[in-house]
Amino acid sequence: MPTFRTYDGTELAYHVMGEGVPLICLPGGAMRAGAYLGDLGGLSAVRQLVVLDLRGTGGSAVPDDVSTYRCDRLVEDVEALRRHLDLERIDLLAHSAAGNLAALYAARHPRALRSLILVAPGTQATGFAFVEREAREAAALRSSEPWYAQALPALEEIWAGHLTDELRAAARPFLYGRWDAAAQAHAALSAVQINAEAARGHYGPGAFDPPATVAALREFPAPVLVLAGEYDGVTTPDRAAELAALFPESEFAVQRGAGHFPWLDDPGAFVRTLTAFLDPDVHSVQAGGIRLAYRVWGDPSAPPVVLAHGRCGDSATWTTVAERLAARHRVYALDFRGHGLSDWTGRYSFELFRDDLHAFLEARNLSGATVVGHSMGGAAAYLLAGRQPGLIGRLVIEEAPPPFPLDPPRTPVEHPGGELDFDWPVVPSINAQLNEPDPQGHERLGEITAPTLVIGGGPRSQIVQEDLARMARQIPGSRLVTINAGHLVHTARPEEFLAALRSFGVG
């Protein structure tokens, strides 16, 4: 375990996991050894995690002066770690009570931070008080749990100010989205991982100056992600949202079904959210209650083009086409729900993907944009164009399944095994709709008013080309172009695909 000497000579330890650009991680507790963070649900596959053991915890030494446990005095330990790692600027993640430490660090050393991630963060440093009503509402969400009746009295005692180790242990199920064996094992380590003396000194008098901290954070120059758990009664989503609103450039996300340790409750959701935030080429927007990730290319003032991917794909499949279109357009490519780095909701349909596209266009103020949709994304696009005439400026439908029943129908499918970069329920859900499509999709083809180009992949495609031509005939004034490339026209034959777009006035 590597160590370094901090400003007062105390030897501090840190843990390194994974490879790549370092992400410094501060554990909460308060004053809990960093081991409880683990690899943050697999985030070490994306970034190198550098987990600091705060002084007096884990592998770090007990300081000679115990008054240095106070939160504001830990700030220079973080700065000493940055200097030890010889990093000009850092990405910093803080969990729970360490959210206060991170806020103080950001206020004191704003230029040392490239980005800041606050997970279920404490808010004492900014003066946002605990609101019992919100905590009760969060607890009530768990009323159907088998442990609820037994754990609630302990929580009531804690709210009344009677905090003991026994009460804390009895109320721990409320901290987790799932009180399963993994959560119970994680919770059982809390008592031995927390330095009780350090925790008492952490919030000592003078630790926080909320007005000064808030004033500094309102000028903070780096991007910030604040992530809350839906069920978290320690830092409720409302408190976390209030904290996020302080920062000039912030994203706020609520992880569904999660408590105070969201990387344990749903590692995939946690890692996708943080990966999207940490990747400079990926942006996120809350659209229709869903966090949608997207990529963007080109001049912001150029005419907009929105690219919608097919089933089991994501925004990155458009990179070659997007880079070429960006010469004359502002290009957006989104990840639909259940795909890539967007939220995986578990429920999927063509109509929900249509709603994703609609919400994205509205959230980014892209009314009148050209929309290019491949396969499933094309179906979402033509459903939206028929339902909302005038919203889409020009429409390109590439190899989209026409709204006619498949003959023969798709047969049941099984999960292929292993990790997937999309949510498996997408496949059986969409197969069921391909077999029995909503008749309104067929009826609304005639209501599409946007100039429309339909691109088919020819005889090598899995889409019946006669059905594609039939669909094109039902869209008023549409044009049909065939490129003998199979189903993946824009990836297999990008030059011919772009030529077709140019002939349509796009590109």
XYZ file of C-alpha atoms in Angstrom:
507
model
C 0.000 0.000 0.000
C 1.627 3.296 -1.059
C 2.026 6.089 1.483
C 3.146 9.712 1.626
C 3.853 12.372 4.234
C 1.286 15.141 4.484
C 1.819 18.757 5.558
C 2.367 17.989 9.272
C 4.439 14.853 8.751
C 1.590 12.359 9.307
C 1.958 9.308 7.072
C -1.144 8.714 4.984
C -1.962 5.619 2.936
C -3.920 5.244 -0.268
C -5.151 2.388 -2.426
C -4.752 2.244 -6.222
C -7.099 0.203 -8.435
C -7.295 0.068 -12.203
C -5.440 2.023 -14.847
C -5.911 5.234 -16.751
C -6.455 8.796 -15.623
C -6.521 8.939 -11.806
C -9.755 9.630 -9.953
C -9.050 10.561 -6.334
C -11.727 9.160 -4.010
C -12.505 10.428 -0.510
C -14.387 8.086 1.876
C -17.144 9.256 4.205
C -18.252 7.775 7.482
C -17.344 10.248 8.830
C -13.735 9.013 9.128
C -14.282 5.541 7.696
C -11.439 3.599 6.085
C -11.607 3.735 2.304
C -11.954 -0.051 1.915
C -15.758 0.211 2.047
C -15.741 1.969 -1.320
C -14.350 -1.170 -2.961
C -13.821 -0.501 -6.651
C -17.017 1.587 -6.761
C -19.053 -0.992 -8.613
C -16.441 -1.605 -11.297
C -15.513 2.021 -11.954
C -11.868 0.912 -11.820
C -12.390 -0.511 -15.323
C -12.939 3.051 -16.527
C -10.519 5.106 -14.399
C -7.642 4.502 -12.019
C -9.114 4.871 -8.530
C -6.879 6.446 -5.883
C -8.710 5.908 -2.576
C -7.299 7.902 0.329
C -7.436 6.606 3.891
C -8.049 9.767 5.896
C -5.694 10.283 8.829
C -6.361 7.862 11.646
C -8.267 5.413 9.432
C -7.303 2.270 7.526
C -3.599 2.238 6.758
C -3.031 5.905 7.632
C -1.313 6.920 10.850
C -2.941 8.563 13.863
C -1.787 12.194 13.957
C 0.065 13.685 16.891
C -2.510 16.471 17.040
C -6.012 14.972 17.120
C -7.543 18.384 16.441
C -6.458 17.824 12.822
C -9.351 15.393 12.436
C -11.584 18.434 11.986
C -13.007 18.497 8.476
C -11.536 21.825 7.386
C -8.074 20.689 8.517
C -8.240 17.617 6.279
C -8.323 19.819 3.185
C -4.549 20.104 3.077
C -4.230 16.300 3.257
C -6.096 16.129 -0.063
C -3.864 18.835 -1.479
C -0.784 16.970 -0.254
C -1.980 13.844 -2.071
C -2.430 15.820 -5.286
C 1.114 17.125 -4.992
C 2.457 13.691 -4.097
C 0.885 12.259 -7.275
C 2.378 15.177 -9.235
C -0.983 16.053 -10.774
C -1.607 19.607 -11.912
C -5.381 19.128 -11.759
C -7.446 16.262 -10.420
C -10.818 14.626 -10.787
C -12.193 14.218 -7.266
C -14.958 11.923 -5.998
C -16.349 12.202 -2.475
C -18.944 10.043 -0.759
C -21.266 10.918 2.104
C -19.521 12.914 4.860
C -16.553 13.483 2.553
C -18.855 15.666 0.465
C -18.165 18.351 3.062
C -14.414 17.855 2.722
C -14.668 18.032 -1.070
C -16.746 21.220 -0.856
C -14.130 22.834 1.367
C -11.350 21.673 -0.948
C -13.186 23.072 -3.976
C -13.645 26.385 -2.180
C -9.974 26.595 -1.164
C -8.303 25.073 -4.244
C -10.738 25.584 -7.139
C -8.059 25.661 -9.848
C -6.693 22.291 -8.735
C -9.899 20.510 -9.762
C -10.770 19.373 -13.274
C -14.087 17.892 -12.133
C -15.933 17.052 -8.935
C -18.268 14.126 -8.197
C -20.363 14.211 -5.020
C -22.108 10.905 -4.220
C -24.824 11.054 -1.522
C -22.868 14.016 -0.149
C -22.990 15.595 3.276
C -24.200 19.193 3.188
C -23.103 20.661 6.535
C -20.300 22.654 4.881
C -22.873 24.535 2.813
C -25.330 24.972 5.678
C -28.117 22.866 4.187
C -29.794 21.404 7.216
C -31.200 17.904 7.581
C -34.952 17.959 6.899
C -36.760 15.277 8.887
C -39.849 15.433 6.689
C -37.789 14.463 3.634
C -36.103 11.658 5.558
C -39.500 10.322 6.626
C -40.707 10.404 3.043
C -37.625 8.460 1.943
C -38.146 5.906 4.711
C -41.806 5.489 3.762
C -40.709 4.301 0.313
C -39.426 1.151 2.039
C -42.658 0.324 3.870
C -43.142 -2.922 1.934
C -39.757 -4.313 2.997
C -39.868 -7.241 5.475
C -37.426 -5.467 7.820
C -39.277 -2.146 7.825
C -41.374 -2.553 10.989
C -38.369 -3.683 13.019
C -35.962 -1.006 11.732
C -38.292 2.018 11.809
C -38.310 2.489 15.635
C -34.519 2.783 15.602
C -34.730 5.411 12.897
C -37.334 7.293 14.925
C -34.952 7.351 17.896
C -32.144 8.653 15.697
C -34.382 11.429 14.370
C -35.158 12.327 17.976
C -31.436 12.809 18.614
C -30.686 9.561 20.466
C -27.862 8.207 18.316
C -26.116 5.090 19.643
C -24.158 2.302 17.984
C -27.067 -0.063 18.636
C -29.611 2.278 17.020
C -27.302 2.905 14.095
C -26.957 -0.845 13.509
C -30.701 -1.467 13.748
C -31.475 1.280 11.223
C -28.850 0.254 8.674
C -31.251 -1.472 6.244
C -32.535 1.999 5.327
C -29.101 2.874 3.943
C -29.253 0.242 1.184
C -31.470 -0.172 -1.835
C -31.397 -3.947 -1.278
C -30.885 -5.404 2.179
C -29.320 -8.585 0.818
C -26.283 -10.585 1.926
C -23.858 -8.227 0.190
C -25.404 -5.188 1.884
C -25.415 -6.880 5.277
C -21.753 -7.817 4.942
C -20.906 -4.276 3.883
C -22.829 -2.807 6.821
C -21.223 -5.182 9.332
C -17.777 -3.705 8.612
C -18.817 -0.160 9.413
C -18.055 -0.283 13.135
C -14.502 -1.569 12.686
C -13.736 0.739 9.759
C -14.769 3.996 11.488
C -12.395 5.761 13.888
C -14.918 6.890 16.511
C -12.585 9.452 18.097
C -11.794 10.957 14.705
C -15.493 11.014 13.811
C -16.279 12.999 16.966
C -13.611 15.554 16.134
C -14.541 15.751 12.454
C -17.456 18.116 13.012
C -15.782 20.136 15.775
C -16.548 23.834 16.352
C -15.179 25.996 13.570
C -15.109 23.222 10.981
C -17.527 24.986 8.662
C -18.216 28.531 7.492
C -21.240 28.003 5.225
C -21.618 31.581 3.884
C -17.982 31.703 2.787
C -18.126 28.201 1.296
C -21.341 28.867 -0.589
C -19.939 32.109 -2.002
C -16.850 30.279 -3.244
C -18.792 27.386 -4.750
C -21.007 29.764 -6.697
C -17.842 30.756 -8.570
C -16.464 27.217 -8.924
C -15.194 26.852 -12.511
C -15.191 23.065 -13.052
C -18.047 20.668 -13.922
C -19.775 18.964 -10.988
C -21.927 15.844 -10.756
C -24.141 15.379 -7.714
C -25.594 11.868 -7.470
C -28.310 10.937 -4.980
C -30.005 7.634 -4.221
C -33.781 7.542 -4.599
C -34.201 5.944 -1.167
C -31.481 7.835 0.674
C -32.757 9.474 3.849
C -29.302 10.701 4.907
C -28.849 12.977 1.921
C -32.242 13.049 0.266
C -32.562 13.856 -3.432
C -34.003 17.262 -2.505
C -30.941 18.149 -0.388
C -28.613 16.881 -3.106
C -30.454 18.932 -5.727
C -30.115 22.023 -3.557
C -26.377 21.422 -3.345
C -26.071 20.892 -7.104
C -27.826 24.194 -7.748
C -24.958 26.058 -6.069
C -22.476 25.242 -8.813
C -22.412 27.151 -12.112
C -21.807 23.982 -14.157
C -23.497 21.015 -12.530
C -25.382 17.849 -13.342
C -27.798 16.262 -10.899
C -28.827 12.616 -11.073
C -31.029 10.387 -8.934
C -30.206 6.686 -9.114
C -33.461 4.756 -9.003
C -33.736 2.031 -6.392
C -30.544 3.133 -4.636
C -29.852 4.154 -1.071
C -26.771 5.736 0.468
C -24.339 3.378 -1.294
C -25.528 3.452 -4.924
C -22.550 1.536 -6.366
C -23.657 -1.483 -4.304
C -27.350 -1.228 -5.157
C -26.893 -1.092 -8.933
C -23.247 -1.084 -10.040
C -24.136 -0.788 -13.726
C -26.291 2.301 -13.285
C -23.680 3.919 -11.065
C -20.788 3.275 -13.452
C -22.752 4.400 -16.525
C -23.659 7.711 -14.890
C -20.106 8.425 -13.771
C -18.556 7.241 -17.029
C -20.778 9.606 -18.996
C -19.814 12.487 -16.708
C -16.073 11.758 -16.783
C -15.869 11.314 -20.556
C -15.356 14.781 -22.096
C -16.960 13.605 -25.335
C -20.208 12.570 -23.638
C -22.933 14.855 -22.287
C -26.108 14.050 -20.365
C -29.527 15.614 -20.201
C -32.614 14.853 -18.146
C -35.316 14.248 -20.731
C -38.749 13.028 -19.761
C -37.449 11.866 -16.382
C -34.704 9.747 -17.985
C -31.014 10.604 -18.084
C -30.008 10.418 -21.734
C -26.340 10.484 -22.713
C -25.348 12.002 -26.034
C -22.361 13.052 -28.125
C -22.034 16.248 -30.092
C -19.919 17.508 -32.980
C -19.667 20.724 -35.004
C -20.327 24.419 -34.670
C -23.108 25.197 -32.155
C -24.530 27.785 -34.563
C -24.772 25.384 -37.521
C -28.062 23.726 -38.572
C -28.783 20.791 -36.240
C -28.851 17.107 -37.168
C -29.902 14.459 -34.642
C -28.753 10.853 -35.125
C -30.776 8.024 -33.546
C -29.112 4.602 -33.328
C -30.563 1.140 -33.782
C -31.320 -1.601 -31.273
C -28.318 -2.808 -29.250
C -26.210 0.087 -30.569
C -25.347 3.472 -29.132
C -24.302 6.961 -30.151
C -20.723 5.896 -30.945
C -21.929 3.898 -33.966
C -22.471 7.230 -35.724
C -18.946 8.598 -35.233
C -17.754 8.368 -38.849
C -20.929 9.877 -40.274
C -21.160 12.493 -37.528
C -17.598 13.717 -38.064
C -18.317 14.247 -41.759
C -21.674 15.943 -41.190
C -20.071 18.225 -38.604
C -18.374 20.210 -41.390
C -21.704 21.943 -42.001
C -23.961 20.899 -39.131
C -24.231 20.765 -35.372
C -24.579 17.011 -34.901
C -26.136 15.277 -31.900
C -26.189 11.511 -31.373
C -28.102 10.215 -28.362
C -28.116 6.924 -26.491
C -31.690 5.697 -26.093
C -32.748 4.369 -22.712
C -31.378 0.888 -22.136
C -28.393 1.565 -24.397
C -24.881 2.860 -23.938
C -24.454 5.332 -21.090
C -28.109 6.360 -20.726
C -30.358 5.045 -17.955
C -31.388 1.399 -18.220
C -35.010 1.424 -17.115
C -35.986 -2.219 -17.685
C -39.108 -1.353 -19.730
C -38.861 -0.771 -23.472
C -41.034 -0.185 -26.511
C -40.966 1.739 -29.755
C -43.272 4.260 -28.124
C -40.868 4.814 -25.210
C -37.990 5.317 -27.638
C -40.181 7.749 -29.554
C -40.741 9.607 -26.294
C -36.988 9.645 -25.600
C -36.371 11.280 -28.957
C -39.179 13.776 -28.390
C -37.917 14.695 -24.913
C -34.356 15.026 -26.180
C -35.368 17.387 -28.973
C -37.283 19.532 -26.513
C -34.578 19.468 -23.834
C -31.935 20.629 -26.325
C -34.322 23.063 -28.072
C -33.944 21.256 -31.397
C -37.375 21.742 -32.911
C -37.017 21.753 -36.694
C -33.821 19.679 -36.697
C -33.074 17.035 -39.290
C -33.461 13.603 -37.679
C -31.651 10.570 -39.068
C -32.752 7.276 -37.537
C -31.330 3.815 -38.086
C -33.437 0.688 -37.538
C -35.108 1.028 -34.109
C -34.108 4.700 -34.044
C -35.722 5.159 -37.443
C -38.963 3.640 -36.141
C -38.879 5.989 -33.155
C -38.336 8.885 -35.566
C -41.202 8.087 -37.939
C -43.553 7.459 -35.008
C -42.640 10.883 -33.629
C -42.930 12.581 -37.014
C -46.448 11.176 -37.434
C -47.507 12.123 -33.924
C -45.903 15.602 -33.830
C -46.017 17.103 -37.342
C -43.718 20.093 -37.589
C -41.361 19.043 -34.805
C -38.901 17.384 -37.206
C -37.578 19.496 -40.067
C -36.342 16.725 -42.353
C -36.539 12.987 -41.731
C -34.171 10.232 -42.857
C -35.277 6.651 -42.141
C -32.461 4.134 -42.579
C -33.493 0.482 -42.579
C -36.255 1.008 -40.018
C -38.670 -1.864 -39.439
C -41.949 -0.941 -41.160
C -45.068 -1.054 -38.951
C -46.328 -4.269 -40.543
C -46.429 -7.680 -38.772
C -43.413 -9.886 -39.409
C -44.024 -13.017 -41.449
C -42.673 -15.313 -40.164
C -42.662 -13.832 -36.665
C -39.580 -13.634 -34.473
C -39.162 -16.645 -32.200
C -38.319 -16.415 -28.466
C -34.697 -15.566 -27.679
C -32.431 -16.274 -24.718
C -29.826 -14.064 -23.091
C -26.464 -14.786 -24.764
C -24.626 -14.658 -21.428
C -21.879 -12.347 -20.262
C -21.862 -8.575 -19.916
C -23.755 -6.581 -22.532
C -23.519 -2.885 -23.376
C -27.304 -2.686 -23.626
C -30.135 -3.863 -21.399
C -31.193 -7.346 -22.523
C -34.981 -6.818 -22.050
C -34.800 -4.469 -25.052
C -34.532 -7.502 -27.347
C -37.603 -9.561 -26.359
C -39.686 -6.402 -25.866
C -38.982 -5.088 -29.351
C -39.296 -8.531 -30.924
C -42.822 -8.754 -29.531
C -43.698 -5.423 -31.148
C -42.131 -6.411 -34.442
C -44.430 -9.436 -34.480
C -47.519 -7.409 -33.556
C -46.918 -3.700 -34.211
C -49.311 -1.026 -33.026
C -51.755 -0.348 -35.902
C -51.525 3.383 -35.181
C -47.931 3.361 -36.413
C -49.179 2.251 -39.807
C -52.046 4.731 -39.798
C -49.849 7.699 -38.911
C -47.389 7.222 -41.751
C -49.728 9.312 -43.851
C -49.631 12.113 -41.270
C -45.899 12.727 -41.628
C -45.390 16.201 -43.077
C -41.584 16.418 -42.910
C -39.686 15.849 -46.171
C -38.625 12.219 -45.835
C -35.869 10.056 -47.271
C -36.105 6.280 -46.799
C -32.850 4.349 -47.202
C -32.944 0.597 -47.742
C -30.044 -1.844 -47.529
C -31.037 -4.013 -50.465
C -31.408 -7.809 -50.650
C -28.748 -8.482 -47.996
C -30.820 -6.691 -45.364
C -32.892 -8.436 -42.705
C -35.634 -5.898 -43.424
C -38.054 -6.997 -46.131
C -37.342 -4.394 -48.806
C -40.824 -4.646 -50.312
C -42.267 -3.653 -46.930
C -39.809 -0.753 -46.765
C -40.958 0.419 -50.218
C -44.583 0.040 -49.136
C -43.878 2.210 -46.083
C -42.183 4.834 -48.259
C -45.238 4.980 -50.520
C -47.462 5.729 -47.543
C -45.363 8.691 -46.390
C -46.464 11.699 -48.458
C -43.775 12.829 -50.893
C -41.057 10.540 -49.535
C -38.101 9.287 -51.576
C -36.684 5.757 -51.440
C -32.988 5.087 -52.064
C -31.448 1.609 -51.987
C -27.782 1.090 -51.111
C -26.720 -2.541 -51.387
C -25.038 -2.691 -47.970
C -27.293 -4.830 -45.813
C -28.869 -3.552 -42.624
C -25.948 -1.414 -41.408
C -25.859 1.018 -44.306
C -24.206 3.989 -42.578
C -21.398 1.856 -41.150
C -20.850 -0.499 -44.110
C -21.117 2.149 -46.864
C -20.641 5.558 -45.194
C -19.662 7.366 -48.408
C -22.760 6.237 -50.290
C -24.886 6.942 -47.230
C -23.537 10.492 -46.983
C -24.039 10.979 -50.726
C -27.689 10.023 -50.295
C -28.012 12.556 -47.480
C -26.416 15.266 -49.622
C -28.852 14.567 -52.454
C -31.584 15.094 -49.866
C -30.129 18.437 -48.795
C -28.294 17.227 -45.681
C -24.519 17.385 -45.560
